[in-house]
Amino acid sequence: MPCTWEQVPRFEVSIDPSDPRVSDHLESLCRECVLRYNDEVAHLAGVEIEAVRARKTPVEVTRVTGGITNSLFKVEFCVGEDFGASPASNAPTDSTAESASGCSDKKGPSGRLPVCLVRVFGEAGSSIIDRKTENRVFSDLSSIGFGPALLGIFRNGRVEEFFSQLRPLGPLEMVTEKWTPEIAQHLRYMHSLEPAAAGRGRDANQPDLWGRIMSYVAKGRELLKSSPEDEEDDFMTMLSTVEGEAKWLQRTIESRKSVDESPLETIVFCHNDLLSGNILVPKAGDGQSSLRFIDYEYCAFNPAVADIANHFAAVVESMLIVENDYNVEKYFPSKDLQQGETAIPDEVEVSADDVSPLTREQVGRDYSSRPSGSSSQQQVTAGLGGLGITPVEPGHHAYLSCSIGNLSLTNLDPVLRDYRHLQVVDVSHNRLRRLDALSAIPCLRVLNASHNLLRRMDCFTLARSLEQVDMSYNEIQELGDWSNCRTSLRELRLRGNAIKQIPAYGLKRTNHLELLDLSENQITTIENIAHLPELGVLKLTHNQISSLHGLDGLNRLRELDVSNNFVKASRSPALPPRTSLLQSLQGLSSWTCTSLAKLAVSNNQLGDLDTNLEVGQQQQRGCGFLVINIPTDTPARVH
């Protein structure tokens, strides 16, 4: 029988979690609560309830870990021979919500003695949460069987039903194929509810979100009045930033509202705090229980999409709470996972970089079975991120990125050889001389190996899928052969090396190259790049270039930096007295440039060359040969 708000047992007592006798107080509260629930709401098991009334049942009190704003205690009346501790040893102990106790599990208050969860509200949380409204919402949801049964209310907390057959979901289980559909289905059902106590407000189309944020900001400013002056400025700045960003976001969203509103924009009853710990699922072997949402203190009416987005962000927050590991890039669900196009398999064979193990303990066991030959194994593991679909094994998920920069690594082998699914690798700012381990990664797209000790480009086999490469600030003397990734390479950065020339074979058929940075090298001649039809940015600053011959054919070039070289001005007598800057640069007398928008020519040997730049039918004053910005709507032609 559901318990209405008027029927909920109430007690004029307060519980202090720090009181040495808190176990005695909790036992007394729950004993009276269970008896009144039996007498006034729903009859419980006859023999067991009479044993409670006669004080013949020992009680086990366990502190439940995982509460963020509240203190939680599990209180269980033990019947029969299952009780494993004497009443005298009932001091609270740390335990997870799903851990076994000395008592046998009992079903809820619909026929047997309930296990109680005592929730003592935290003072900090109570300063921003309306506890009366929270209790009313909890009662409304409990009365329709959505949440735990509400057994009683006391001054600074309440007594709820404890789901003994359920356990909290693991953080990475939130995006598995087993639980994602159930979470979505249960959330959709929750969004269809309209608890009267939640206060939908006069305007059903106005979300609670923006007002709630502003109230938090106001409360923060109020609390800061009693803070030390050295702390006040920093927090006031932070609060102002939050307030400003929230107002901007609200204006932006509201300005983009269309007539054909998406169902996800509909104002619905939202949970607003779907962390992994607030999602309970059946324990192994339990085929009768179903997924449940708990903890409704932040429930309110908001756009459905806000609840969904908050749930995705909660994956990262849950990893922080459960594993003390905060890494947005690593744990935030990929776009595919967010859109529900796929999910992480729940049961697959464990591999080194597959995320399907789902818990760091399982991953650790897998790693511990491997040879320990490298001291950087743990560092690589910590650098993994970017959950997503791997093209190596279609339909499977893996970590797609690895960032292990600035770790003084001297060797990547064999650390990275097992991570065949990686697409983005950052090994910058180390002491690496070779990259052989990367040869085993077939789908590598982005590589940052800058600031190392690399001397040769053949220090690894180039993946055909490479799109962006940064090997700046090494000791490379030859450009090397990039034809292996000719169909994919878009950006190549080799700044700060010792490259002397651009060989004919170097960039052969890299027809999709859009950016080439060879700054701070020893190049004397621009050659063998005129065949690059898509090249838009060319950086050659700080070389030994004396002529700009070799740019013919680069008709899509938007930005050219040849500053800090030895480029000279042309002194041909055929030039008119008043010439254009582009025409005056040695080597550019016949170059047709229709897209150039930025030219840097400072610190060359241009002498007193006229700084006028002819653009269409107009002339622009060249800004002292520093950087000249050319309007893109008027092509510049060299005569």
XYZ file of C-alpha atoms in Angstrom:
639
model
C 0.000 0.000 0.000
C 1.540 3.375 -0.993
C 2.254 5.883 1.742
C 0.733 9.325 1.204
C 2.428 12.486 2.441
C -0.058 12.818 5.280
C 0.646 9.251 6.456
C 4.443 9.545 6.640
C 5.619 8.981 10.253
C 7.333 12.093 11.656
C 9.788 12.379 14.538
C 10.929 15.483 16.414
C 14.527 14.327 16.768
C 17.832 15.304 15.182
C 20.739 12.993 14.377
C 24.362 14.072 14.759
C 26.585 11.796 12.608
C 29.635 12.719 14.707
C 28.007 11.677 17.989
C 29.857 8.657 19.499
C 26.443 7.190 20.353
C 24.991 7.719 16.883
C 24.385 3.963 16.499
C 22.132 3.923 19.551
C 20.203 6.942 18.302
C 19.790 5.413 14.842
C 18.611 2.100 16.293
C 16.026 3.867 18.447
C 14.813 6.018 15.552
C 14.489 3.144 13.093
C 12.826 0.834 15.609
C 10.134 3.427 16.298
C 9.880 4.270 12.602
C 9.331 0.647 11.527
C 6.737 0.105 14.259
C 4.762 3.216 13.333
C 4.970 2.366 9.633
C 3.544 -1.079 10.428
C 0.791 0.286 12.659
C -0.228 3.340 10.598
C 0.657 2.626 6.962
C 1.193 -0.993 5.940
C 1.345 -4.186 7.966
C 4.729 -5.896 7.904
C 5.706 -9.474 8.757
C 3.855 -10.428 11.941
C 6.472 -12.475 13.823
C 9.347 -10.210 12.855
C 7.580 -6.957 13.700
C 6.621 -8.306 17.112
C 10.257 -9.215 17.721
C 11.175 -5.613 16.924
C 8.459 -4.379 19.275
C 9.758 -6.636 22.042
C 13.358 -5.463 21.352
C 14.450 -9.050 20.722
C 16.087 -8.354 17.359
C 19.730 -7.282 17.250
C 20.441 -4.284 15.033
C 23.370 -3.717 12.703
C 24.290 -0.132 11.855
C 26.641 0.472 8.935
C 27.895 3.769 7.589
C 27.342 3.830 3.838
C 30.079 5.514 1.844
C 29.439 7.432 -1.341
C 27.232 10.188 0.057
C 28.386 13.594 -1.203
C 26.130 16.106 0.545
C 24.568 13.796 3.151
C 25.623 11.222 5.748
C 24.133 7.785 5.085
C 23.575 4.839 7.412
C 22.183 1.382 6.773
C 20.143 0.080 9.715
C 19.029 -3.554 9.632
C 17.020 -5.579 12.114
C 18.514 -9.060 12.064
C 16.362 -12.132 12.476
C 17.428 -15.713 13.138
C 21.029 -16.884 13.105
C 22.223 -14.600 10.313
C 23.437 -11.840 12.562
C 27.221 -11.860 12.665
C 27.979 -9.342 15.406
C 26.757 -8.733 18.909
C 24.668 -5.651 19.653
C 27.537 -4.247 21.658
C 29.716 -3.994 18.542
C 27.348 -1.930 16.454
C 29.621 1.078 15.838
C 29.281 2.391 12.283
C 31.834 1.088 9.816
C 32.722 2.241 6.334
C 31.039 0.180 3.680
C 29.812 0.501 0.152
C 26.093 0.503 -0.432
C 26.205 -2.911 -2.030
C 28.494 -4.653 0.436
C 27.241 -7.647 2.331
C 26.284 -7.332 5.962
C 25.874 -9.781 8.770
C 22.123 -9.889 8.231
C 20.249 -11.664 5.498
C 18.685 -9.469 2.802
C 15.044 -8.632 3.316
C 12.519 -7.374 0.826
C 10.929 -3.952 1.087
C 8.073 -2.822 3.276
C 5.437 -4.648 1.269
C 5.294 -7.697 3.482
C 8.571 -8.208 5.304
C 10.780 -6.244 7.644
C 12.411 -3.406 5.676
C 16.087 -2.546 5.726
C 16.385 1.145 6.556
C 18.573 3.785 4.965
C 18.895 6.808 7.228
C 19.811 9.964 5.338
C 21.136 12.780 7.537
C 21.119 16.015 5.576
C 24.435 17.857 5.377
C 24.467 21.469 6.536
C 26.238 22.700 3.395
C 23.727 21.028 1.104
C 20.807 22.297 3.135
C 21.928 25.874 2.495
C 21.095 25.522 -1.221
C 18.501 22.719 -1.193
C 14.908 23.141 -0.030
C 14.622 20.049 2.160
C 10.857 20.375 2.638
C 10.323 20.324 -1.114
C 12.792 17.468 -1.473
C 10.887 15.355 1.058
C 7.577 16.105 -0.660
C 8.981 15.133 -4.074
C 10.462 11.984 -2.557
C 7.063 11.150 -1.086
C 5.284 11.716 -4.411
C 7.706 9.437 -6.265
C 7.604 6.838 -3.510
C 3.797 6.756 -3.578
C 3.791 5.627 -7.235
C 6.575 3.090 -6.733
C 9.194 5.057 -8.675
C 11.681 5.303 -5.832
C 12.361 3.764 -2.429
C 9.585 3.672 0.134
C 9.511 6.658 2.475
C 9.437 5.204 5.994
C 9.735 8.346 8.076
C 10.938 11.932 8.430
C 12.929 13.525 11.254
C 14.184 17.079 11.759
C 17.383 16.852 9.720
C 16.779 13.851 7.524
C 14.563 10.941 6.587
C 14.338 7.158 6.749
C 14.045 5.370 3.404
C 13.871 1.839 2.128
C 17.313 0.343 1.428
C 17.468 -1.694 -1.803
C 19.489 -4.683 -0.615
C 19.248 -6.475 -3.957
C 20.665 -3.537 -5.924
C 24.116 -2.014 -6.326
C 25.340 1.350 -7.635
C 26.326 1.397 -11.285
C 30.041 1.704 -12.026
C 31.052 5.004 -13.716
C 32.035 3.435 -17.051
C 29.031 1.114 -16.967
C 26.926 4.193 -17.651
C 27.771 3.909 -21.380
C 27.586 0.144 -21.887
C 25.213 -1.646 -24.216
C 23.710 -3.464 -21.233
C 22.685 -0.428 -19.198
C 22.481 2.521 -21.612
C 19.101 1.449 -23.083
C 17.646 0.821 -19.615
C 18.877 4.189 -18.340
C 17.355 5.908 -21.379
C 14.043 4.094 -20.975
C 13.813 4.824 -17.251
C 14.775 8.464 -17.784
C 12.099 8.824 -20.437
C 9.553 7.481 -17.961
C 10.777 9.925 -15.324
C 10.411 12.761 -17.813
C 6.742 11.836 -18.203
C 6.018 12.341 -14.494
C 4.677 15.541 -12.972
C 5.006 15.406 -9.172
C 2.896 18.177 -7.727
C 5.494 18.916 -5.053
C 8.147 19.716 -7.676
C 6.391 23.000 -8.383
C 6.186 23.316 -12.155
C 5.517 27.009 -11.686
C 3.117 29.462 -13.231
C 4.838 29.375 -16.621
C 5.177 25.760 -17.705
C 7.636 26.796 -20.418
C 10.179 28.343 -18.054
C 12.955 25.996 -16.880
C 14.240 25.941 -13.327
C 17.857 25.808 -14.513
C 18.697 29.492 -14.910
C 17.045 30.662 -11.725
C 18.725 27.847 -9.809
C 22.180 28.874 -11.033
C 21.543 32.509 -10.121
C 20.392 31.466 -6.648
C 23.624 29.518 -6.172
C 25.632 32.575 -7.202
C 23.696 34.775 -4.779
C 24.191 32.261 -1.972
C 27.895 32.104 -2.722
C 28.213 35.873 -2.457
C 26.312 35.828 0.803
C 28.637 33.208 2.275
C 31.710 35.105 1.101
C 30.840 38.044 3.315
C 32.312 36.101 6.226
C 35.361 34.862 4.287
C 38.925 36.160 4.670
C 39.727 39.014 2.302
C 42.480 37.071 0.531
C 39.956 34.406 -0.483
C 37.047 36.711 -1.243
C 38.440 38.276 -4.418
C 39.186 34.945 -6.116
C 35.775 33.476 -5.338
C 33.937 36.663 -6.239
C 35.665 36.593 -9.615
C 34.690 32.956 -10.077
C 31.065 33.656 -9.176
C 30.926 36.593 -11.575
C 32.332 34.387 -14.328
C 29.731 31.689 -13.680
C 26.955 34.278 -13.616
C 28.114 35.881 -16.855
C 28.504 32.586 -18.693
C 25.085 31.380 -17.532
C 23.396 34.573 -18.730
C 25.210 34.387 -22.064
C 24.252 30.744 -22.504
C 20.627 31.460 -21.644
C 20.453 34.302 -24.179
C 22.163 32.207 -26.830
C 19.833 29.235 -26.392
C 16.678 31.321 -26.255
C 17.678 33.295 -29.356
C 18.021 30.086 -31.345
C 14.646 28.629 -30.459
C 12.666 27.715 -33.527
C 8.996 27.198 -34.225
C 9.597 23.484 -34.758
C 10.901 22.747 -31.297
C 12.711 19.469 -30.783
C 11.134 17.052 -28.273
C 14.414 17.265 -26.364
C 13.738 20.961 -25.710
C 10.427 20.223 -23.984
C 10.292 21.195 -20.305
C 9.972 17.961 -18.316
C 10.554 16.636 -14.809
C 14.327 16.063 -14.651
C 16.586 14.274 -12.209
C 19.494 16.706 -12.764
C 22.027 14.565 -10.875
C 22.288 11.197 -12.633
C 25.700 10.166 -11.354
C 26.610 6.491 -11.419
C 25.974 6.273 -7.670
C 22.400 7.462 -8.175
C 21.627 4.638 -10.603
C 21.042 1.289 -8.916
C 21.051 -1.983 -10.854
C 20.436 -5.601 -9.801
C 23.278 -7.518 -8.232
C 24.609 -10.532 -10.092
C 22.163 -13.426 -9.997
C 19.119 -11.295 -9.218
C 16.644 -11.738 -12.052
C 13.693 -10.024 -10.378
C 14.875 -6.511 -9.495
C 15.032 -3.652 -11.996
C 17.062 -0.476 -12.492
C 16.187 2.406 -10.165
C 17.073 6.090 -9.834
C 17.612 7.460 -6.328
C 18.419 10.830 -4.673
C 16.001 13.494 -5.864
C 17.273 16.627 -4.109
C 18.062 18.393 -7.396
C 14.932 17.308 -9.282
C 13.139 20.106 -11.127
C 11.448 20.954 -14.419
C 14.010 21.610 -17.161
C 14.544 20.844 -20.860
C 14.986 17.105 -21.353
C 18.234 17.740 -23.201
C 19.705 19.411 -20.105
C 19.135 16.242 -18.078
C 20.709 14.111 -20.809
C 23.727 16.399 -21.184
C 24.208 16.471 -17.433
C 24.128 12.662 -17.395
C 26.955 12.500 -19.959
C 28.997 14.959 -17.897
C 28.277 12.796 -14.851
C 30.441 10.019 -16.319
C 33.469 12.257 -15.762
C 32.237 13.399 -12.345
C 31.541 9.809 -11.294
C 35.111 8.793 -12.134
C 36.306 11.643 -9.917
C 34.076 10.553 -7.039
C 34.681 6.806 -7.300
C 38.260 6.656 -8.600
C 39.589 10.137 -7.752
C 40.438 10.422 -11.455
C 39.242 13.610 -13.172
C 39.909 13.570 -16.918
C 37.327 15.113 -19.251
C 39.124 14.123 -22.445
C 39.447 10.532 -21.301
C 36.010 9.822 -19.878
C 33.519 12.128 -21.567
C 31.392 9.944 -23.902
C 32.127 10.198 -27.605
C 29.594 11.617 -30.049
C 28.633 8.106 -31.161
C 27.874 7.069 -27.586
C 25.891 10.251 -26.944
C 23.730 9.765 -30.011
C 22.992 6.169 -29.075
C 24.369 4.808 -32.331
C 26.494 2.356 -30.391
C 27.565 1.451 -26.879
C 30.512 -0.203 -25.221
C 30.097 -4.002 -25.257
C 29.353 -5.305 -21.792
C 31.121 -8.628 -22.160
C 34.093 -8.834 -24.491
C 37.567 -10.251 -24.243
C 39.834 -7.937 -22.264
C 42.526 -6.221 -24.343
C 45.146 -3.673 -23.406
C 43.386 -0.583 -24.716
C 39.781 -1.760 -24.971
C 37.555 0.146 -22.547
C 35.166 -2.757 -22.160
C 36.783 -3.950 -18.887
C 34.883 -0.966 -17.441
C 36.732 -0.799 -14.129
C 40.269 0.274 -13.416
C 40.751 -2.834 -11.268
C 40.109 -5.080 -14.275
C 42.365 -2.999 -16.478
C 45.056 -3.198 -13.826
C 44.804 -6.993 -13.685
C 45.172 -7.148 -17.448
C 48.265 -4.939 -17.376
C 49.815 -6.860 -14.506
C 49.930 -9.979 -16.667
C 52.211 -8.270 -19.188
C 56.028 -8.058 -19.044
C 57.119 -5.052 -17.018
C 60.007 -4.151 -19.368
C 59.250 -0.421 -19.345
C 59.086 1.979 -16.436
C 56.649 4.160 -18.409
C 53.853 1.545 -18.600
C 51.832 3.181 -15.842
C 52.359 6.619 -17.374
C 51.012 5.432 -20.721
C 47.964 3.916 -19.034
C 47.259 7.213 -17.292
C 47.556 9.064 -20.605
C 44.906 7.085 -22.453
C 41.710 8.865 -23.436
C 39.092 9.494 -26.095
C 36.646 6.600 -25.906
C 35.272 5.754 -29.331
C 34.855 3.283 -32.169
C 38.098 1.806 -33.491
C 38.546 1.303 -37.249
C 40.971 -1.525 -36.512
C 38.105 -3.714 -35.305
C 34.823 -2.258 -36.618
C 32.096 -2.185 -33.991
C 34.530 -2.308 -31.074
C 35.472 0.488 -28.696
C 38.877 1.516 -27.465
C 40.937 4.422 -26.208
C 41.735 6.431 -29.337
C 44.244 8.909 -27.916
C 47.310 8.838 -25.706
C 49.106 11.840 -24.222
C 52.456 11.096 -22.576
C 54.302 14.348 -23.115
C 56.873 15.915 -20.793
C 57.779 12.652 -19.023
C 61.493 12.425 -19.956
C 60.820 9.199 -21.858
C 63.735 7.748 -23.819
C 61.985 4.712 -25.277
C 58.423 3.953 -26.388
C 59.071 0.309 -27.118
C 57.311 -1.882 -26.119
C 54.932 0.421 -24.234
C 52.822 1.569 -27.179
C 52.961 -1.523 -29.389
C 49.870 -3.022 -27.775
C 47.746 0.079 -28.391
C 46.929 -0.592 -32.036
C 43.651 1.338 -31.844
C 45.222 4.735 -31.170
C 44.523 7.563 -33.603
C 46.008 10.527 -31.713
C 49.404 10.307 -29.978
C 51.276 13.065 -28.116
C 54.853 12.169 -27.115
C 56.177 15.734 -27.145
C 58.768 17.148 -24.744
C 60.574 13.888 -24.052
C 64.049 12.555 -24.913
C 63.097 10.162 -27.696
C 65.516 9.258 -30.502
C 63.273 6.745 -32.278
C 59.529 6.140 -32.692
C 59.555 2.483 -33.758
C 56.582 1.613 -31.556
C 54.352 3.871 -33.669
C 54.933 1.626 -36.689
C 52.522 -0.881 -35.127
C 49.653 1.642 -35.017
C 47.904 1.338 -38.399
C 45.277 4.095 -38.013
C 47.395 6.874 -36.510
C 45.970 10.236 -37.659
C 47.589 12.864 -35.426
C 51.152 12.754 -34.083
C 52.907 15.309 -31.896
C 56.550 14.317 -31.430
C 57.931 17.832 -31.072
C 60.722 18.721 -28.650
C 62.591 15.418 -28.680
C 65.990 14.189 -29.920
C 64.898 12.682 -33.249
C 67.530 12.810 -36.000
C 66.029 10.904 -38.927
C 62.585 10.754 -40.469
C 62.878 6.996 -40.939
C 62.791 6.501 -37.173
C 59.400 4.849 -37.753
C 57.173 3.677 -40.603
C 54.653 6.343 -41.537
C 51.031 5.261 -41.222
C 49.013 5.769 -44.392
C 46.307 7.495 -42.343
C 48.500 10.316 -40.956
C 46.765 13.693 -41.289
C 48.672 15.958 -38.890
C 52.329 15.619 -37.893
C 54.349 17.886 -35.609
C 58.034 16.977 -35.281
C 59.255 20.486 -34.553
C 62.352 21.177 -32.472
C 64.238 17.952 -32.965
C 67.591 17.296 -34.668
C 66.253 16.172 -38.053
C 68.625 16.883 -40.963
C 66.611 15.544 -43.909
C 62.993 16.125 -44.818
C 62.477 12.458 -45.617
C 59.914 10.720 -47.800
C 56.244 11.402 -46.960
C 54.731 9.645 -49.957
C 53.435 6.788 -47.800
C 50.749 9.087 -46.381
C 50.278 11.105 -49.562
C 46.494 10.660 -49.661
C 45.870 11.770 -46.064
C 48.564 14.245 -44.941
C 47.067 17.699 -44.295
C 49.482 19.433 -41.913
C 53.258 18.967 -41.560
C 55.247 20.914 -38.971
C 59.042 20.500 -38.952
C 60.014 23.806 -37.379
C 63.307 24.155 -35.525
C 65.344 21.340 -37.092
C 68.461 21.255 -39.309
C 66.855 20.555 -42.706
C 68.889 21.995 -45.588
C 66.719 21.282 -48.623
C 63.357 20.053 -49.880
C 64.157 16.993 -52.021
C 62.128 16.075 -55.086
C 60.874 12.857 -53.511
C 60.080 14.394 -50.107
C 56.552 15.676 -50.641
C 55.859 13.891 -53.891
C 52.137 13.373 -54.487
C 51.130 14.768 -51.086
C 48.401 16.541 -52.994
C 46.191 17.237 -49.974
C 48.821 19.045 -47.885
C 47.327 22.309 -46.585
C 49.965 23.536 -44.112
C 53.750 23.242 -44.289
C 55.961 24.755 -41.577
C 59.711 24.555 -42.247
C 60.643 27.601 -40.180
C 63.937 27.782 -38.278
C 65.833 25.361 -40.506
C 68.782 25.813 -42.922
C 66.901 25.882 -46.227
C 68.472 28.041 -48.952
C 66.125 27.416 -51.876
C 62.366 27.044 -52.220
C 61.936 24.037 -54.463
C 59.829 20.961 -55.094
C 56.626 22.334 -53.573
C 54.981 23.957 -56.611
C 53.020 20.746 -57.215
C 51.030 21.088 -53.946
C 47.616 22.267 -55.198
C 45.936 22.547 -51.764
C 48.754 24.294 -49.873
C 47.244 27.283 -48.053
C 49.831 28.111 -45.378
C 53.599 28.115 -45.952
C 55.956 29.137 -43.137
C 59.643 29.572 -43.989
C 60.752 32.177 -41.459
C 64.328 32.064 -40.091
C 65.992 30.157 -42.932
C 68.693 31.165 -45.458
C 66.444 31.871 -48.441
C 67.584 34.579 -50.861
C 64.954 34.217 -53.591
C 61.289 33.346 -53.712
C 61.554 31.373 -56.923
C 59.619 28.109 -56.611
C 56.221 29.383 -55.522
C 54.701 29.134 -58.998
C 51.705 26.809 -58.931
C 50.699 27.551 -55.339
C 47.520 29.255 -56.440
C 45.620 28.599 -53.203
C 48.220 30.016 -50.845
C 46.565 32.239 -48.227
C 49.465 32.863 -45.865
C 53.180 33.162 -46.639
C 55.840 33.857 -44.000
C 59.340 34.442 -45.377
C 60.467 36.851 -42.678
C 63.996 36.701 -41.268
C 65.660 35.431 -44.446
C 67.946 36.961 -47.115
C 65.347 37.798 -49.757
C 66.411 40.725 -51.929
C 64.489 43.280 -53.936
C 64.516 42.941 -57.685
C 66.377 45.739 -59.489
C 65.277 45.025 -63.027
C 65.320 48.188 -65.182
C 62.118 46.982 -66.839
C 60.142 47.629 -63.665
C 58.116 50.827 -63.598
C 59.283 53.547 -61.194
C 56.415 52.863 -58.839
C 56.066 49.118 -58.483
C 54.075 46.758 -56.309
C 55.663 45.039 -53.347
C 54.919 41.504 -54.532
C 56.437 42.234 -57.924
C 59.504 43.700 -56.259
C 60.386 40.577 -54.281
C 63.010 38.592 -56.099
C 61.483 35.487 -57.642
C 57.862 36.641 -57.739
C 57.803 38.482 -61.032
C 55.464 35.995 -62.738
C 53.460 34.547 -59.830
C 49.694 34.881 -60.073
C 48.281 34.923 -56.545
C 44.492 35.100 -56.243
C 44.084 34.007 -52.624
C 47.025 35.446 -50.656
C 45.703 37.222 -47.555
C 48.767 37.471 -45.322
C 52.416 38.100 -46.198
C 55.292 38.427 -43.707
C 58.577 39.733 -45.166
C 60.210 41.592 -42.277
C 63.946 41.375 -41.637
C 65.095 40.602 -45.177
C 67.519 42.490 -47.477
C 64.911 44.713 -49.097
C 66.693 48.008 -48.593
C 64.564 51.068 -49.405
C 62.081 49.164 -51.547
C 58.803 51.016 -51.997
C 56.341 49.578 -49.533
C 53.261 50.106 -51.701
C 51.312 46.919 -52.394
C 49.086 46.907 -55.447
C 45.742 45.239 -54.738
C 43.417 45.236 -57.731
C 43.123 48.878 -58.808
C 44.114 50.205 -55.373
C 47.371 50.621 -53.519
C 47.984 49.732 -49.858
C 50.820 50.938 -47.718
C 52.953 47.960 -46.625
C 53.310 48.188 -42.867
C 57.064 48.500 -42.672
C 57.522 45.011 -44.090
C 56.130 43.398 -40.919
C 52.862 41.678 -41.831
C 50.687 42.778 -44.699
C 47.033 41.720 -44.613
C 45.573 41.576 -48.108
C 41.773 41.823 -48.508
C 40.560 38.444 -49.718
C 37.776 39.920 -51.843
C 40.239 41.598 -54.261
C 42.826 39.328 -55.880
C 46.429 40.490 -56.084
C 48.266 39.904 -59.337
C 51.979 40.225 -59.902
C 52.686 41.825 -63.298
